[in-house]
Short mmCIF file of C-alpha atoms in Angstrom, two decimals:
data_model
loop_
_atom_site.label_atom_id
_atom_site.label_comp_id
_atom_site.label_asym_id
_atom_site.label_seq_id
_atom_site.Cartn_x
_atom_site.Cartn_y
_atom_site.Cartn_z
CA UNK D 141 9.64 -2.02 -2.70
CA UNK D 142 8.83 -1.55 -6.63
CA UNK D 143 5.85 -2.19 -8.24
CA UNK D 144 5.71 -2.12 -12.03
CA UNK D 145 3.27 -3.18 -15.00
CA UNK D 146 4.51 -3.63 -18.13
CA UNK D 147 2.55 -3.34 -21.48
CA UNK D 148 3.17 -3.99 -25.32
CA UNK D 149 1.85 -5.52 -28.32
CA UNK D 150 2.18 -9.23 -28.68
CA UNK D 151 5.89 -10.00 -29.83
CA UNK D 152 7.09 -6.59 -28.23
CA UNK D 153 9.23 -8.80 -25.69
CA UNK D 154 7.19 -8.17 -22.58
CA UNK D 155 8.49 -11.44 -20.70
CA UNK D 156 11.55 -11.24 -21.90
CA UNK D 157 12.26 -7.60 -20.25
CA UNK D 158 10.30 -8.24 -17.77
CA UNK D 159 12.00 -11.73 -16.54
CA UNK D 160 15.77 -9.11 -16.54
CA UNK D 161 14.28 -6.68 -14.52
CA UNK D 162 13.04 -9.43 -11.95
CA UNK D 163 15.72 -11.30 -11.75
CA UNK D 164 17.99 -7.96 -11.09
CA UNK D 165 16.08 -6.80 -8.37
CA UNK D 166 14.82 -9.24 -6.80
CA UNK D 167 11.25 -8.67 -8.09
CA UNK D 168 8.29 -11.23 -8.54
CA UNK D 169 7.63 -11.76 -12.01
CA UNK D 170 3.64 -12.23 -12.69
CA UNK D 171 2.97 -13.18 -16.30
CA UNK D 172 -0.79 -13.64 -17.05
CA UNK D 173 0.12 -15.11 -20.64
CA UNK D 174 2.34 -17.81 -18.73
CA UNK D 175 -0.15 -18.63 -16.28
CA UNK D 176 -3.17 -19.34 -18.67
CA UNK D 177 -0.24 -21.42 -20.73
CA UNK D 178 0.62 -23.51 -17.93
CA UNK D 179 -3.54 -23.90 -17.76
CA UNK D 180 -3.42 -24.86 -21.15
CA UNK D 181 -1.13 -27.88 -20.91
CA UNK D 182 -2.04 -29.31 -17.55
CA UNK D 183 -5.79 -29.08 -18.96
CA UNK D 184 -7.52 -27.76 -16.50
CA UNK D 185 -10.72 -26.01 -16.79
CA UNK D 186 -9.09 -22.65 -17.15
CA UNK D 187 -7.14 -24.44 -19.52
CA UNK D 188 -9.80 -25.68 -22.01
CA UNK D 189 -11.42 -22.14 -21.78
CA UNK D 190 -8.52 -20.02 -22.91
CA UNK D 191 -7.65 -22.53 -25.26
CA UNK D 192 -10.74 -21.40 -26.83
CA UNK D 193 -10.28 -17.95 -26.83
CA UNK D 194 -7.10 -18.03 -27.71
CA UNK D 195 -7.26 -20.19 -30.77
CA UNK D 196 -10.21 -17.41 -31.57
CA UNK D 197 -7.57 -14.90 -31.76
CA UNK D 198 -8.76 -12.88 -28.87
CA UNK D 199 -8.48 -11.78 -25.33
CA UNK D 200 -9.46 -13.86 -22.25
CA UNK D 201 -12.50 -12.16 -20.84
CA UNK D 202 -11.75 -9.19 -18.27
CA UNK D 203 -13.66 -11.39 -14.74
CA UNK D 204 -11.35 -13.79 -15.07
CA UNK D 205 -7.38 -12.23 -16.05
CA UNK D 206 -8.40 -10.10 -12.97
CA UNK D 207 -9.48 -13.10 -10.66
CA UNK D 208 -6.23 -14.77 -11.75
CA UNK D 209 -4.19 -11.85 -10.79
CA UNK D 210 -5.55 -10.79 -7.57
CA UNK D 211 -4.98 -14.69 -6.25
CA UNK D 212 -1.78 -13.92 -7.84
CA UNK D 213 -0.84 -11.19 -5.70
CA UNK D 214 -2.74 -12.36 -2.59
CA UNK D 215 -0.14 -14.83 -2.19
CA UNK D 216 2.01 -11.71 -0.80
CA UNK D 217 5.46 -13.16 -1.70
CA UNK D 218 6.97 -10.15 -3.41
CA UNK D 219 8.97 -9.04 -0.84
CA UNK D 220 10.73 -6.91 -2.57
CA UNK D 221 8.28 -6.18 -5.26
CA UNK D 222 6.74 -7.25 -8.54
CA UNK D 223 5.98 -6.61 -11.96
CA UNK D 224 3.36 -7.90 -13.86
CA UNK D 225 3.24 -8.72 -17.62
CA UNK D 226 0.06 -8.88 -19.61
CA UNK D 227 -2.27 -6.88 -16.95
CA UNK D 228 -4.18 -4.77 -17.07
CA UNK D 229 -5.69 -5.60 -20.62
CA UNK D 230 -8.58 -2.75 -20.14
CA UNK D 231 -9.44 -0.14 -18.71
CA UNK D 232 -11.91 -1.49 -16.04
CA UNK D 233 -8.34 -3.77 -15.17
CA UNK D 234 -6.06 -0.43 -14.55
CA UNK D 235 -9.11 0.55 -12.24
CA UNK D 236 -8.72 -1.99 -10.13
CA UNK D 237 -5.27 -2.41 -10.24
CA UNK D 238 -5.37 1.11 -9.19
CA UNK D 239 -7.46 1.05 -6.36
CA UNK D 240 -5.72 -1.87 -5.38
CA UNK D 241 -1.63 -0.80 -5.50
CA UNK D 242 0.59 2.00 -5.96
CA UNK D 243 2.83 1.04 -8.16
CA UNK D 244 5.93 3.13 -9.62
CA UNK D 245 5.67 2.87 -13.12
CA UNK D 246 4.36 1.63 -16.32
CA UNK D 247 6.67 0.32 -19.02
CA UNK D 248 5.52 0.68 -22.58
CA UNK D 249 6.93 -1.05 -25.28
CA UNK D 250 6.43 0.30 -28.45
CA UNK D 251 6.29 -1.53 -31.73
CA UNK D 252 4.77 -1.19 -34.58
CA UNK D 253 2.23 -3.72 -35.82
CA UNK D 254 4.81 -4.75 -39.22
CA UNK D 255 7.03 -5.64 -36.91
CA UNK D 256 4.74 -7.86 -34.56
CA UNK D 257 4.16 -9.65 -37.62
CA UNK D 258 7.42 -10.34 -38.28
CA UNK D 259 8.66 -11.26 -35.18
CA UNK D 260 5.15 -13.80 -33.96
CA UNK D 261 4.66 -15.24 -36.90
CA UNK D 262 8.43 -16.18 -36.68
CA UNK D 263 8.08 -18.02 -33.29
CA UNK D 264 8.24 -21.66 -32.86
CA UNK D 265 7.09 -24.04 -29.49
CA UNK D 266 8.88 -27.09 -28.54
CA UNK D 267 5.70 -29.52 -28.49
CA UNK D 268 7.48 -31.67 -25.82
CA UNK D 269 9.19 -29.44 -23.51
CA UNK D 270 7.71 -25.77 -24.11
CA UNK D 271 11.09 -23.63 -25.06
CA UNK D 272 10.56 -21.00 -27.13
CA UNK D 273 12.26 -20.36 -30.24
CA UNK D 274 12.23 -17.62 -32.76
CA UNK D 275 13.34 -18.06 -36.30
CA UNK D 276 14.47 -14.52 -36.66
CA UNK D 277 17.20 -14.67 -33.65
CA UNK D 278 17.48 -18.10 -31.53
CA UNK D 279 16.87 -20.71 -34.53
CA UNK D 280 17.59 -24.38 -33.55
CA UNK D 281 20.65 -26.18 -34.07
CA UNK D 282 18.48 -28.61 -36.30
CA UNK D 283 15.31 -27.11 -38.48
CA UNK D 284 12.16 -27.78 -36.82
CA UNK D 285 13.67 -29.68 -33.43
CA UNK D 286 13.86 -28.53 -29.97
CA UNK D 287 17.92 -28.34 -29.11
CA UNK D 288 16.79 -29.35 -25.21
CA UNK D 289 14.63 -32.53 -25.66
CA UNK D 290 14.57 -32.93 -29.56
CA UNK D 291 10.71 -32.54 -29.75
CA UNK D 292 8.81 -31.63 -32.42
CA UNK D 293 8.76 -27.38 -32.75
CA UNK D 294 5.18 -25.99 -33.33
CA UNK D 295 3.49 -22.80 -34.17
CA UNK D 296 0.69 -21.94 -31.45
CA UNK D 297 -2.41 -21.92 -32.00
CA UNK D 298 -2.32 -18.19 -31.67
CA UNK D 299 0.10 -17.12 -33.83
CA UNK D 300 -1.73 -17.64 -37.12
CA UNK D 301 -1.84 -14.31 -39.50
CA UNK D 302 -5.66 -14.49 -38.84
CA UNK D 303 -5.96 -14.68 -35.16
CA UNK D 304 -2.96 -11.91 -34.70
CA UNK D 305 -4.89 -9.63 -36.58
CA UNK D 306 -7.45 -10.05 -34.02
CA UNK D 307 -5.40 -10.01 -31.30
CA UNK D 308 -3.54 -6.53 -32.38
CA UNK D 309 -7.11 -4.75 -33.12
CA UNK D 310 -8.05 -6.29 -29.73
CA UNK D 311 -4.86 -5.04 -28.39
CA UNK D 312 -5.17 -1.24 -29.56
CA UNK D 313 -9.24 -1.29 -28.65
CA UNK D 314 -8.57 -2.36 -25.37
CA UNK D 315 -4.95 -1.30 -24.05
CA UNK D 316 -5.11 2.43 -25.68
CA UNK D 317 -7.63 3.70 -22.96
CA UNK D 318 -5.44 1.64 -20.58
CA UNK D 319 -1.96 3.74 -21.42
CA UNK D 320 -4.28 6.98 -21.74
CA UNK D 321 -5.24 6.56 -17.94
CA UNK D 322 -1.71 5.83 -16.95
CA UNK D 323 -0.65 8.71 -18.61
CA UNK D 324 -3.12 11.07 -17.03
CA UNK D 325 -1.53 9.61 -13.41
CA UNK D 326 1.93 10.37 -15.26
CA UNK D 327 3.07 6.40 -14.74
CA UNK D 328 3.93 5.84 -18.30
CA UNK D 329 7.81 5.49 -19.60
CA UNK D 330 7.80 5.00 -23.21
CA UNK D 331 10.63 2.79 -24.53
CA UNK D 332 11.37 1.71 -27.91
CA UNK D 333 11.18 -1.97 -28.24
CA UNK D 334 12.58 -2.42 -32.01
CA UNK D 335 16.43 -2.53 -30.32
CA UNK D 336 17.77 -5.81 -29.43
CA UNK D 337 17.14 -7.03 -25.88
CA UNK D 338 19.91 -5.53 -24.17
CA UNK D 339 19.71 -2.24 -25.40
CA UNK D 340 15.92 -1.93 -24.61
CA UNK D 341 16.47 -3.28 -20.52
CA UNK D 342 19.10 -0.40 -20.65
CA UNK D 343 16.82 1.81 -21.65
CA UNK D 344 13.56 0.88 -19.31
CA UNK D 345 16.49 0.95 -16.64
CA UNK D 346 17.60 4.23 -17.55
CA UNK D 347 13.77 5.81 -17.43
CA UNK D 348 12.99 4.16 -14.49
CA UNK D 349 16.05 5.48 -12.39
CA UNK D 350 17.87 2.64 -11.56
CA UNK D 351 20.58 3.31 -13.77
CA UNK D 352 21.80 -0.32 -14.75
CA UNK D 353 22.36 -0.92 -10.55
CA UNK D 354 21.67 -4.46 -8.98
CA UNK D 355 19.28 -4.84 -6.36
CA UNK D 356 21.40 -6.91 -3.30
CA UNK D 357 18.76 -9.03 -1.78
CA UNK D 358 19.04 -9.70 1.99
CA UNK D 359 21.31 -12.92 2.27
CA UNK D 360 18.54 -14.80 3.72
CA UNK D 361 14.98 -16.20 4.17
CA UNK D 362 13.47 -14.09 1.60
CA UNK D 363 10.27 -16.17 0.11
CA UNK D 364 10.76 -17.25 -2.89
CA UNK D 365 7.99 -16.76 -5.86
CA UNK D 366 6.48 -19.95 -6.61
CA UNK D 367 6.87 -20.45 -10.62
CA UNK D 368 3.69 -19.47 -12.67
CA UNK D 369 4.15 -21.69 -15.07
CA UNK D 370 5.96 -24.97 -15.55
CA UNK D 371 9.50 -24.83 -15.40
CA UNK D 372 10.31 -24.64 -19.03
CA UNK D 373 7.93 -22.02 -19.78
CA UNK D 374 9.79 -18.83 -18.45
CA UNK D 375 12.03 -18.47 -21.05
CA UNK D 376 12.42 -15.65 -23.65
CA UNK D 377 10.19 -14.51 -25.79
CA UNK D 378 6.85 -16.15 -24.37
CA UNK D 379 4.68 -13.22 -24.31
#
């Protein structure tokens, strides 16, 4: 069984390597970022919450990412393991995460904050469906409509130059005491997440041992994850 966080600015491409490496080996993919979006648009009261912080420009409040991903993983249907995207965000998070699970590594993406810019302020949101699109690498087939459902693409309400200057200075308060107690525990692989997507899952496969191998899962009755967001969420580039 293999546990994994994995950490990175906003834009790094945390769901997107973290969605290869699941689906590889068989892991449960638990995306905090997806879950409060799926909130979001079915309105609940989670929902209207983060849509407040968010819009803010800063980071949902420690109590409740942490409440979110303990019911997460209470559900107990990583039978072969998980990894978790977007947790922990400080460093009373790692504690409990810590006390709570051994886990085998943490991936860090690194990135520097130019090119966050570049790349967030570049992403687009179908306003019907919810595929992602970037304008930078997986542009539309027609300007400003979703190639799925023909929607209407959006910027979120996040990705505003103002509120991801928050957001990174949040980021770097927060998650730089986070990586600094990893590191002490000697959990942290350091990959370099300017490459294009391929070449940076080689690489977090490469420092993680598994060497670009397939996990086989047994041929049946395995549980399956239930989604954590709705289905047209988990694509690329959501984090």
């Amino acid at each position: 069984m293999r546990k994994y966080v994995i950490m990175g600015v906003p834009g790094s491409g945390k769901s997107t390597q973290a969605d290869m490496l699941a689906r590889d080996f068989d892991l449960v993919q638990i995306s905090v970022g997806d879950i409060f979006r799926w909130h979001v648009k079915q309105h609940t009261k989670i929902g209207a919450q983060v849509r407040r912080v968010m819009a803010a420009g800063q980071l949902v409040g420690d109590d409740l990412v942490e409440r979110i991903v303990r019911d997460r993983l209470e559900q107990h249907d990583w039978n072969y393991g998980f990894i978790v995207d977007g947790f922990p965000r400080s460093r009373r998070q790692a504690e409990f995460f810590l006390e709570s699970y051994d886990i085998d590594g943490v991936i860090h993406l690194d990135l520097p904050d130019s090119e966050v810019r570049r790349r967030v302020l570049s992403r687009r949101l179908c306003s019907v469906c919810g595929m992602d699109y970037n304008l930078i690498e997986d542009r539309p087939k027609r300007a400003g409509r979703c190639d799925v459902c023909s929607g209407e693409l959006v910027t979120r309400e996040d990705d505003t130059p103002e509120a991801l200057a928050a957001r990174l200075r949040d980021y770097h308060d927060k998650a730089d005491p986070v990586l600094e107690l990893f590191r002490r525990k000697e959990y942290v692989f350091v990959v370099d997440a300017r490459s294009a997507p391929e070449a940076v899952q080689r690489e977090i496969r490469e420092r993680l041992g598994l060497d670009g191998r397939q996990h086989q899962p047994a041929a049946a009755g395995g549980a399956e994850a239930p989604p954590t967001t709705g289905p047209a969420e988990r694509v690329a580039g959501s984090d």
